[in-house]
Amino acid sequence: VLCGDPRQAIYGFAGADCESMRRMELELKDSPEGCLHLPLTVTRRCGKAIVKEANRWVLDFNAHEGNPEGRVTTRNFSGTNGQPLFDWRMEVENQNMILCRVNAPLVSECFKFLRMGRKATIQGRDIGQGLISTVNKLKPESIGDLITKLDTWEEEQVKKENRRKNPSDTRIQAITDRVDCLKCFTEECSTVEDLTKKIEQIFSDEQGEGIKLSSIHKAKGLESSRVFLLRTKDAPIPHPMARTAWAQEQETNLLYVAITRAIDELVYLV
């Protein structure tokens, strides 16, 4: 018995086989036993309005008749000329999720909640450890030195990737996002030691109280009554560097995964 959703294939950039379900079905159909395909298209989690929103990208996805009605709403992320028309952050409750295509905006938002006296963490302890590993490799003597070395490191890593026979736009995205994340921390920390401690505190996989911020990739398999999806010019979906057909499909899958994390309300932040 094989169970999976090909529309939730989002880890192609990490080497995952995005066609594994389709390929296994074709191979098993050619076997003596054949293959019986039983579709699982009904969700008992997402509100009906949320399922309708997901249907813009995935048609064979239906809400169970007993599901809540659900809501899909939109909030202005930054307001006119940078002044919020209404601070959407005041609506965010404990256990709500804030999702984004990339990590850097999540770091900035997490610090805003912490300054408001709210408990907030970013999903992905391994991401935090990766950031600390980069800092340790660069051996900065100060925050200013770290910023300078980050710029040099980013330039070298992008050049290295572009020299490959088949350079990956997704890996370049990850390099840029890592640098942007660390620069967000440099704005809040006065020493390198303080910066690494803040990273360890903020990036956590513990499921406790507080606001949960997460990249869409790390949110796969999770859920929340209310989900805020950040889709600004700094965090577009699809990502502008997703140029190939398979990369575009992964971006559509990402949007589908993000939408379907919501149970009662999905809020677009634009």
PDB file of C-alpha atoms in Angstrom, residues 26-239:
ATOM      1  CA  LEU A  26       3.133   3.238 -13.696  1.00  0.00           C
ATOM      2  CA  GLU A  27       5.682   0.585 -12.706  1.00  0.00           C
ATOM      3  CA  LEU A  28       3.169  -1.350 -10.605  1.00  0.00           C
ATOM      4  CA  LYS A  29       0.575  -1.258 -13.372  1.00  0.00           C
ATOM      5  CA  ASP A  30       3.043  -3.195 -15.529  1.00  0.00           C
ATOM      6  CA  SER A  31       3.487  -5.876 -12.849  1.00  0.00           C
ATOM      7  CA  PRO A  32       1.473  -9.147 -12.875  1.00  0.00           C
ATOM      8  CA  GLU A  33      -0.539  -7.981  -9.875  1.00  0.00           C
ATOM      9  CA  GLY A  34      -1.339  -4.612 -11.435  1.00  0.00           C
ATOM     10  CA  CYS A  35      -2.178  -1.492  -9.451  1.00  0.00           C
ATOM     11  CA  LEU A  36      -5.465  -0.285  -7.997  1.00  0.00           C
ATOM     12  CA  HIS A  37      -5.701   3.497  -7.592  1.00  0.00           C
ATOM     13  CA  LEU A  38      -7.995   4.627  -4.763  1.00  0.00           C
ATOM     14  CA  PRO A  39      -8.212   8.442  -4.623  1.00  0.00           C
ATOM     15  CA  LEU A  40      -8.224  10.153  -1.225  1.00  0.00           C
ATOM     16  CA  THR A  41      -9.647  13.550  -2.122  1.00  0.00           C
ATOM     17  CA  VAL A  42     -11.765  14.507   0.908  1.00  0.00           C
ATOM     18  CA  THR A  43     -10.325  16.541   3.776  1.00  0.00           C
ATOM     19  CA  ARG A  44     -11.895  16.503   7.224  1.00  0.00           C
ATOM     20  CA  ARG A  45      -9.672  19.353   8.423  1.00  0.00           C
ATOM     21  CA  CYS A  46      -9.898  22.445   6.241  1.00  0.00           C
ATOM     22  CA  GLY A  47     -12.909  24.747   6.272  1.00  0.00           C
ATOM     23  CA  LYS A  48     -15.035  24.758   3.121  1.00  0.00           C
ATOM     24  CA  ALA A  49     -13.947  28.266   2.101  1.00  0.00           C
ATOM     25  CA  ILE A  50     -10.305  27.220   2.479  1.00  0.00           C
ATOM     26  CA  VAL A  51     -10.876  24.159   0.289  1.00  0.00           C
ATOM     27  CA  LYS A  52     -12.511  26.392  -2.323  1.00  0.00           C
ATOM     28  CA  GLU A  53      -9.409  28.607  -2.279  1.00  0.00           C
ATOM     29  CA  ALA A  54      -7.168  25.555  -2.725  1.00  0.00           C
ATOM     30  CA  ASN A  55      -9.333  24.502  -5.687  1.00  0.00           C
ATOM     31  CA  ARG A  56      -7.849  27.401  -7.646  1.00  0.00           C
ATOM     32  CA  TRP A  57      -4.765  25.186  -7.976  1.00  0.00           C
ATOM     33  CA  VAL A  58      -5.935  21.662  -7.107  1.00  0.00           C
ATOM     34  CA  LEU A  59      -9.343  20.626  -8.436  1.00  0.00           C
ATOM     35  CA  ASP A  60      -9.647  17.112  -6.987  1.00  0.00           C
ATOM     36  CA  PHE A  61      -9.745  18.305  -3.381  1.00  0.00           C
ATOM     37  CA  ASN A  62     -13.043  18.350  -1.485  1.00  0.00           C
ATOM     38  CA  ALA A  63     -14.289  19.298   1.975  1.00  0.00           C
ATOM     39  CA  HIS A  64     -16.194  16.789   4.071  1.00  0.00           C
ATOM     40  CA  GLU A  65     -19.778  17.888   4.656  1.00  0.00           C
ATOM     41  CA  GLY A  66     -19.125  18.104   8.397  1.00  0.00           C
ATOM     42  CA  ASN A  67     -16.218  20.536   8.056  1.00  0.00           C
ATOM     43  CA  PRO A  68     -16.539  24.123   9.365  1.00  0.00           C
ATOM     44  CA  GLU A  69     -17.417  26.830   6.844  1.00  0.00           C
ATOM     45  CA  GLY A  70     -14.040  28.513   7.195  1.00  0.00           C
ATOM     46  CA  ARG A  71     -12.922  31.957   5.998  1.00  0.00           C
ATOM     47  CA  VAL A  72     -10.354  33.396   3.594  1.00  0.00           C
ATOM     48  CA  THR A  73      -9.488  37.044   4.236  1.00  0.00           C
ATOM     49  CA  THR A  74      -6.811  39.575   3.278  1.00  0.00           C
ATOM     50  CA  ARG A  75      -4.865  42.075   5.399  1.00  0.00           C
ATOM     51  CA  ASN A  76      -2.583  44.898   4.338  1.00  0.00           C
ATOM     52  CA  PHE A  77       0.905  43.944   5.513  1.00  0.00           C
ATOM     53  CA  SER A  78       2.581  47.325   5.665  1.00  0.00           C
ATOM     54  CA  GLY A  79      -0.067  49.933   4.797  1.00  0.00           C
ATOM     55  CA  THR A  80       0.311  53.046   2.674  1.00  0.00           C
ATOM     56  CA  ASN A  81       3.802  54.545   2.636  1.00  0.00           C
ATOM     57  CA  GLY A  82       4.898  52.011   5.197  1.00  0.00           C
ATOM     58  CA  GLN A  83       2.265  53.064   7.752  1.00  0.00           C
ATOM     59  CA  PRO A  84      -0.074  50.224   8.753  1.00  0.00           C
ATOM     60  CA  LEU A  85      -3.755  50.884   8.162  1.00  0.00           C
ATOM     61  CA  PHE A  86      -4.405  48.361  10.919  1.00  0.00           C
ATOM     62  CA  ASP A  87      -1.757  46.360  12.694  1.00  0.00           C
ATOM     63  CA  TRP A  88      -2.657  42.785  11.760  1.00  0.00           C
ATOM     64  CA  ARG A  89      -0.215  41.581  14.407  1.00  0.00           C
ATOM     65  CA  MET A  90      -2.742  42.538  17.081  1.00  0.00           C
ATOM     66  CA  GLU A  91      -5.045  39.824  15.684  1.00  0.00           C
ATOM     67  CA  VAL A  92      -2.485  37.047  15.987  1.00  0.00           C
ATOM     68  CA  GLU A  93      -3.219  34.678  18.855  1.00  0.00           C
ATOM     69  CA  ASN A  94      -1.131  31.987  20.520  1.00  0.00           C
ATOM     70  CA  GLN A  95      -0.821  28.848  18.378  1.00  0.00           C
ATOM     71  CA  ASN A  96      -1.642  30.799  15.191  1.00  0.00           C
ATOM     72  CA  MET A  97       0.820  30.189  12.371  1.00  0.00           C
ATOM     73  CA  ILE A  98       2.560  32.741  10.155  1.00  0.00           C
ATOM     74  CA  LEU A  99       3.932  31.216   6.962  1.00  0.00           C
ATOM     75  CA  CYS A 100       6.299  32.601   4.355  1.00  0.00           C
ATOM     76  CA  ARG A 101       8.050  31.385   1.201  1.00  0.00           C
ATOM     77  CA  VAL A 102      11.453  32.363   2.641  1.00  0.00           C
ATOM     78  CA  ASN A 103      12.863  32.627   6.159  1.00  0.00           C
ATOM     79  CA  ALA A 104      14.281  36.155   6.345  1.00  0.00           C
ATOM     80  CA  PRO A 105      10.903  37.966   6.708  1.00  0.00           C
ATOM     81  CA  LEU A 106       9.986  35.516   9.480  1.00  0.00           C
ATOM     82  CA  VAL A 107      13.041  36.563  11.490  1.00  0.00           C
ATOM     83  CA  SER A 108      12.049  40.210  11.208  1.00  0.00           C
ATOM     84  CA  GLU A 109       8.454  39.455  12.241  1.00  0.00           C
ATOM     85  CA  CYS A 110       9.534  37.237  15.114  1.00  0.00           C
ATOM     86  CA  PHE A 111      11.564  40.093  16.619  1.00  0.00           C
ATOM     87  CA  LYS A 112       8.528  42.386  16.296  1.00  0.00           C
ATOM     88  CA  PHE A 113       6.401  39.970  18.323  1.00  0.00           C
ATOM     89  CA  LEU A 114       9.131  39.555  20.931  1.00  0.00           C
ATOM     90  CA  ARG A 115       9.322  43.349  21.324  1.00  0.00           C
ATOM     91  CA  MET A 116       5.535  43.307  21.883  1.00  0.00           C
ATOM     92  CA  GLY A 117       6.102  40.918  24.782  1.00  0.00           C
ATOM     93  CA  ARG A 118       4.697  37.944  22.853  1.00  0.00           C
ATOM     94  CA  LYS A 119       6.234  34.475  22.831  1.00  0.00           C
ATOM     95  CA  ALA A 120       7.192  33.557  19.280  1.00  0.00           C
ATOM     96  CA  THR A 121       9.427  30.946  17.666  1.00  0.00           C
ATOM     97  CA  ILE A 122      10.385  29.950  14.142  1.00  0.00           C
ATOM     98  CA  GLN A 123       9.929  26.321  13.106  1.00  0.00           C
ATOM     99  CA  GLY A 124      13.152  24.564  12.173  1.00  0.00           C
ATOM    100  CA  ARG A 125      15.893  23.977  14.713  1.00  0.00           C
ATOM    101  CA  ASP A 126      18.061  22.619  11.887  1.00  0.00           C
ATOM    102  CA  ILE A 127      17.729  25.956  10.065  1.00  0.00           C
ATOM    103  CA  GLY A 128      19.011  27.738  13.154  1.00  0.00           C
ATOM    104  CA  GLN A 129      21.929  25.342  13.445  1.00  0.00           C
ATOM    105  CA  GLY A 130      22.747  25.948   9.791  1.00  0.00           C
ATOM    106  CA  LEU A 131      22.836  29.703  10.398  1.00  0.00           C
ATOM    107  CA  ILE A 132      25.139  29.248  13.396  1.00  0.00           C
ATOM    108  CA  SER A 133      27.378  26.937  11.351  1.00  0.00           C
ATOM    109  CA  THR A 134      27.757  29.659   8.705  1.00  0.00           C
ATOM    110  CA  VAL A 135      28.672  32.220  11.367  1.00  0.00           C
ATOM    111  CA  ASN A 136      31.252  29.865  12.901  1.00  0.00           C
ATOM    112  CA  LYS A 137      32.859  29.186   9.510  1.00  0.00           C
ATOM    113  CA  LEU A 138      33.238  32.897   8.829  1.00  0.00           C
ATOM    114  CA  LYS A 139      34.873  33.495  12.250  1.00  0.00           C
ATOM    115  CA  PRO A 140      33.757  37.129  12.553  1.00  0.00           C
ATOM    116  CA  GLU A 141      35.360  39.351  15.169  1.00  0.00           C
ATOM    117  CA  SER A 142      32.362  41.672  15.419  1.00  0.00           C
ATOM    118  CA  ILE A 143      28.879  42.264  14.000  1.00  0.00           C
ATOM    119  CA  GLY A 144      30.315  44.681  11.437  1.00  0.00           C
ATOM    120  CA  ASP A 145      32.928  42.107  10.437  1.00  0.00           C
ATOM    121  CA  LEU A 146      30.177  39.497  10.076  1.00  0.00           C
ATOM    122  CA  ILE A 147      28.176  41.701   7.696  1.00  0.00           C
ATOM    123  CA  THR A 148      31.253  42.251   5.518  1.00  0.00           C
ATOM    124  CA  LYS A 149      32.138  38.569   5.476  1.00  0.00           C
ATOM    125  CA  LEU A 150      28.526  37.598   4.699  1.00  0.00           C
ATOM    126  CA  ASP A 151      28.553  39.762   1.563  1.00  0.00           C
ATOM    127  CA  THR A 152      31.820  38.153   0.424  1.00  0.00           C
ATOM    128  CA  TRP A 153      30.574  34.646   1.262  1.00  0.00           C
ATOM    129  CA  GLU A 154      27.313  35.166  -0.640  1.00  0.00           C
ATOM    130  CA  GLU A 155      29.153  36.400  -3.733  1.00  0.00           C
ATOM    131  CA  GLU A 156      31.562  33.440  -3.644  1.00  0.00           C
ATOM    132  CA  GLN A 157      28.826  30.850  -3.102  1.00  0.00           C
ATOM    133  CA  VAL A 158      26.642  32.208  -5.926  1.00  0.00           C
ATOM    134  CA  LYS A 159      29.634  32.234  -8.312  1.00  0.00           C
ATOM    135  CA  LYS A 160      30.486  28.678  -7.263  1.00  0.00           C
ATOM    136  CA  GLU A 161      26.936  27.512  -7.953  1.00  0.00           C
ATOM    137  CA  ASN A 162      26.829  29.253 -11.340  1.00  0.00           C
ATOM    138  CA  ARG A 163      30.047  27.480 -12.368  1.00  0.00           C
ATOM    139  CA  ARG A 164      28.317  24.107 -12.025  1.00  0.00           C
ATOM    140  CA  LYS A 165      27.263  22.283 -15.161  1.00  0.00           C
ATOM    141  CA  ASN A 166      23.638  22.577 -14.040  1.00  0.00           C
ATOM    142  CA  PRO A 167      23.416  25.481 -11.600  1.00  0.00           C
ATOM    143  CA  SER A 168      20.391  25.477  -9.318  1.00  0.00           C
ATOM    144  CA  ASP A 169      18.323  28.635  -8.918  1.00  0.00           C
ATOM    145  CA  THR A 170      16.821  27.072  -5.796  1.00  0.00           C
ATOM    146  CA  ARG A 171      20.238  26.690  -4.161  1.00  0.00           C
ATOM    147  CA  ILE A 172      20.992  30.318  -4.998  1.00  0.00           C
ATOM    148  CA  GLN A 173      17.678  31.279  -3.354  1.00  0.00           C
ATOM    149  CA  ALA A 174      18.753  29.377  -0.225  1.00  0.00           C
ATOM    150  CA  ILE A 175      22.137  31.137  -0.122  1.00  0.00           C
ATOM    151  CA  THR A 176      20.512  34.570  -0.402  1.00  0.00           C
ATOM    152  CA  ASP A 177      17.863  33.706   2.187  1.00  0.00           C
ATOM    153  CA  ARG A 178      20.535  32.525   4.644  1.00  0.00           C
ATOM    154  CA  VAL A 179      22.448  35.793   4.311  1.00  0.00           C
ATOM    155  CA  ASP A 180      19.258  37.852   4.644  1.00  0.00           C
ATOM    156  CA  CYS A 181      18.295  35.906   7.794  1.00  0.00           C
ATOM    157  CA  LEU A 182      21.650  36.563   9.425  1.00  0.00           C
ATOM    158  CA  LYS A 183      21.513  40.247   8.523  1.00  0.00           C
ATOM    159  CA  CYS A 184      18.142  40.479  10.298  1.00  0.00           C
ATOM    160  CA  PHE A 185      19.846  39.161  13.423  1.00  0.00           C
ATOM    161  CA  THR A 186      22.711  41.667  13.098  1.00  0.00           C
ATOM    162  CA  GLU A 187      20.148  44.472  13.359  1.00  0.00           C
ATOM    163  CA  GLU A 188      19.020  43.163  16.748  1.00  0.00           C
ATOM    164  CA  CYS A 189      22.297  41.998  18.314  1.00  0.00           C
ATOM    165  CA  SER A 190      25.397  43.872  19.491  1.00  0.00           C
ATOM    166  CA  THR A 191      27.835  40.946  19.615  1.00  0.00           C
ATOM    167  CA  VAL A 192      28.389  37.721  17.666  1.00  0.00           C
ATOM    168  CA  GLU A 193      27.849  35.701  20.857  1.00  0.00           C
ATOM    169  CA  ASP A 194      24.512  37.406  21.433  1.00  0.00           C
ATOM    170  CA  LEU A 195      23.563  36.694  17.816  1.00  0.00           C
ATOM    171  CA  THR A 196      24.165  32.942  18.081  1.00  0.00           C
ATOM    172  CA  LYS A 197      22.243  32.782  21.367  1.00  0.00           C
ATOM    173  CA  LYS A 198      19.285  34.593  19.778  1.00  0.00           C
ATOM    174  CA  ILE A 199      19.308  32.138  16.859  1.00  0.00           C
ATOM    175  CA  GLU A 200      19.181  29.176  19.262  1.00  0.00           C
ATOM    176  CA  GLN A 201      16.282  30.757  21.163  1.00  0.00           C
ATOM    177  CA  ILE A 202      14.180  31.686  18.146  1.00  0.00           C
ATOM    178  CA  PHE A 203      14.568  28.610  15.920  1.00  0.00           C
ATOM    179  CA  SER A 204      12.831  25.777  17.748  1.00  0.00           C
ATOM    180  CA  ASP A 205      10.721  22.716  16.979  1.00  0.00           C
ATOM    181  CA  GLU A 206       9.126  22.576  20.432  1.00  0.00           C
ATOM    182  CA  GLN A 207       5.330  22.509  20.300  1.00  0.00           C
ATOM    183  CA  GLY A 208       4.422  24.786  23.186  1.00  0.00           C
ATOM    184  CA  GLU A 209       2.623  28.067  23.731  1.00  0.00           C
ATOM    185  CA  GLY A 210       3.236  31.073  21.541  1.00  0.00           C
ATOM    186  CA  ILE A 211       3.037  32.226  17.946  1.00  0.00           C
ATOM    187  CA  LYS A 212       4.451  29.797  15.398  1.00  0.00           C
ATOM    188  CA  LEU A 213       6.336  31.242  12.452  1.00  0.00           C
ATOM    189  CA  SER A 214       7.492  28.893   9.716  1.00  0.00           C
ATOM    190  CA  SER A 215       8.629  28.606   6.142  1.00  0.00           C
ATOM    191  CA  ILE A 216       6.064  26.743   4.055  1.00  0.00           C
ATOM    192  CA  HIS A 217       8.501  23.863   3.644  1.00  0.00           C
ATOM    193  CA  LYS A 218       8.811  23.412   7.427  1.00  0.00           C
ATOM    194  CA  ALA A 219       5.031  23.731   7.909  1.00  0.00           C
ATOM    195  CA  LYS A 220       4.250  20.640   5.852  1.00  0.00           C
ATOM    196  CA  GLY A 221       2.357  18.225   8.106  1.00  0.00           C
ATOM    197  CA  LEU A 222       1.408  20.947  10.615  1.00  0.00           C
ATOM    198  CA  GLU A 223      -1.886  22.791  11.072  1.00  0.00           C
ATOM    199  CA  SER A 224      -3.436  25.739  12.886  1.00  0.00           C
ATOM    200  CA  SER A 225      -6.906  27.158  13.408  1.00  0.00           C
ATOM    201  CA  ARG A 226      -5.741  30.400  11.805  1.00  0.00           C
ATOM    202  CA  VAL A 227      -2.895  30.726   9.326  1.00  0.00           C
ATOM    203  CA  PHE A 228      -1.390  34.009   8.114  1.00  0.00           C
ATOM    204  CA  LEU A 229       0.332  33.653   4.739  1.00  0.00           C
ATOM    205  CA  LEU A 230       2.864  36.373   3.949  1.00  0.00           C
ATOM    206  CA  ARG A 231       2.880  37.122   0.192  1.00  0.00           C
ATOM    207  CA  THR A 232       4.608  40.486  -0.230  1.00  0.00           C
ATOM    208  CA  LYS A 233       7.061  41.595  -2.930  1.00  0.00           C
ATOM    209  CA  ASP A 234       9.853  40.281  -0.682  1.00  0.00           C
ATOM    210  CA  ALA A 235       8.187  36.876  -0.364  1.00  0.00           C
ATOM    211  CA  PRO A 236       6.386  36.130  -3.640  1.00  0.00           C
ATOM    212  CA  ILE A 237       4.871  32.789  -4.581  1.00  0.00           C
ATOM    213  CA  PRO A 238       5.933  31.648  -7.118  1.00  0.00           C
ATOM    214  CA  HIS A 239       9.477  32.748  -6.456  1.00  0.00           C
TER     215      HIS A 239
END
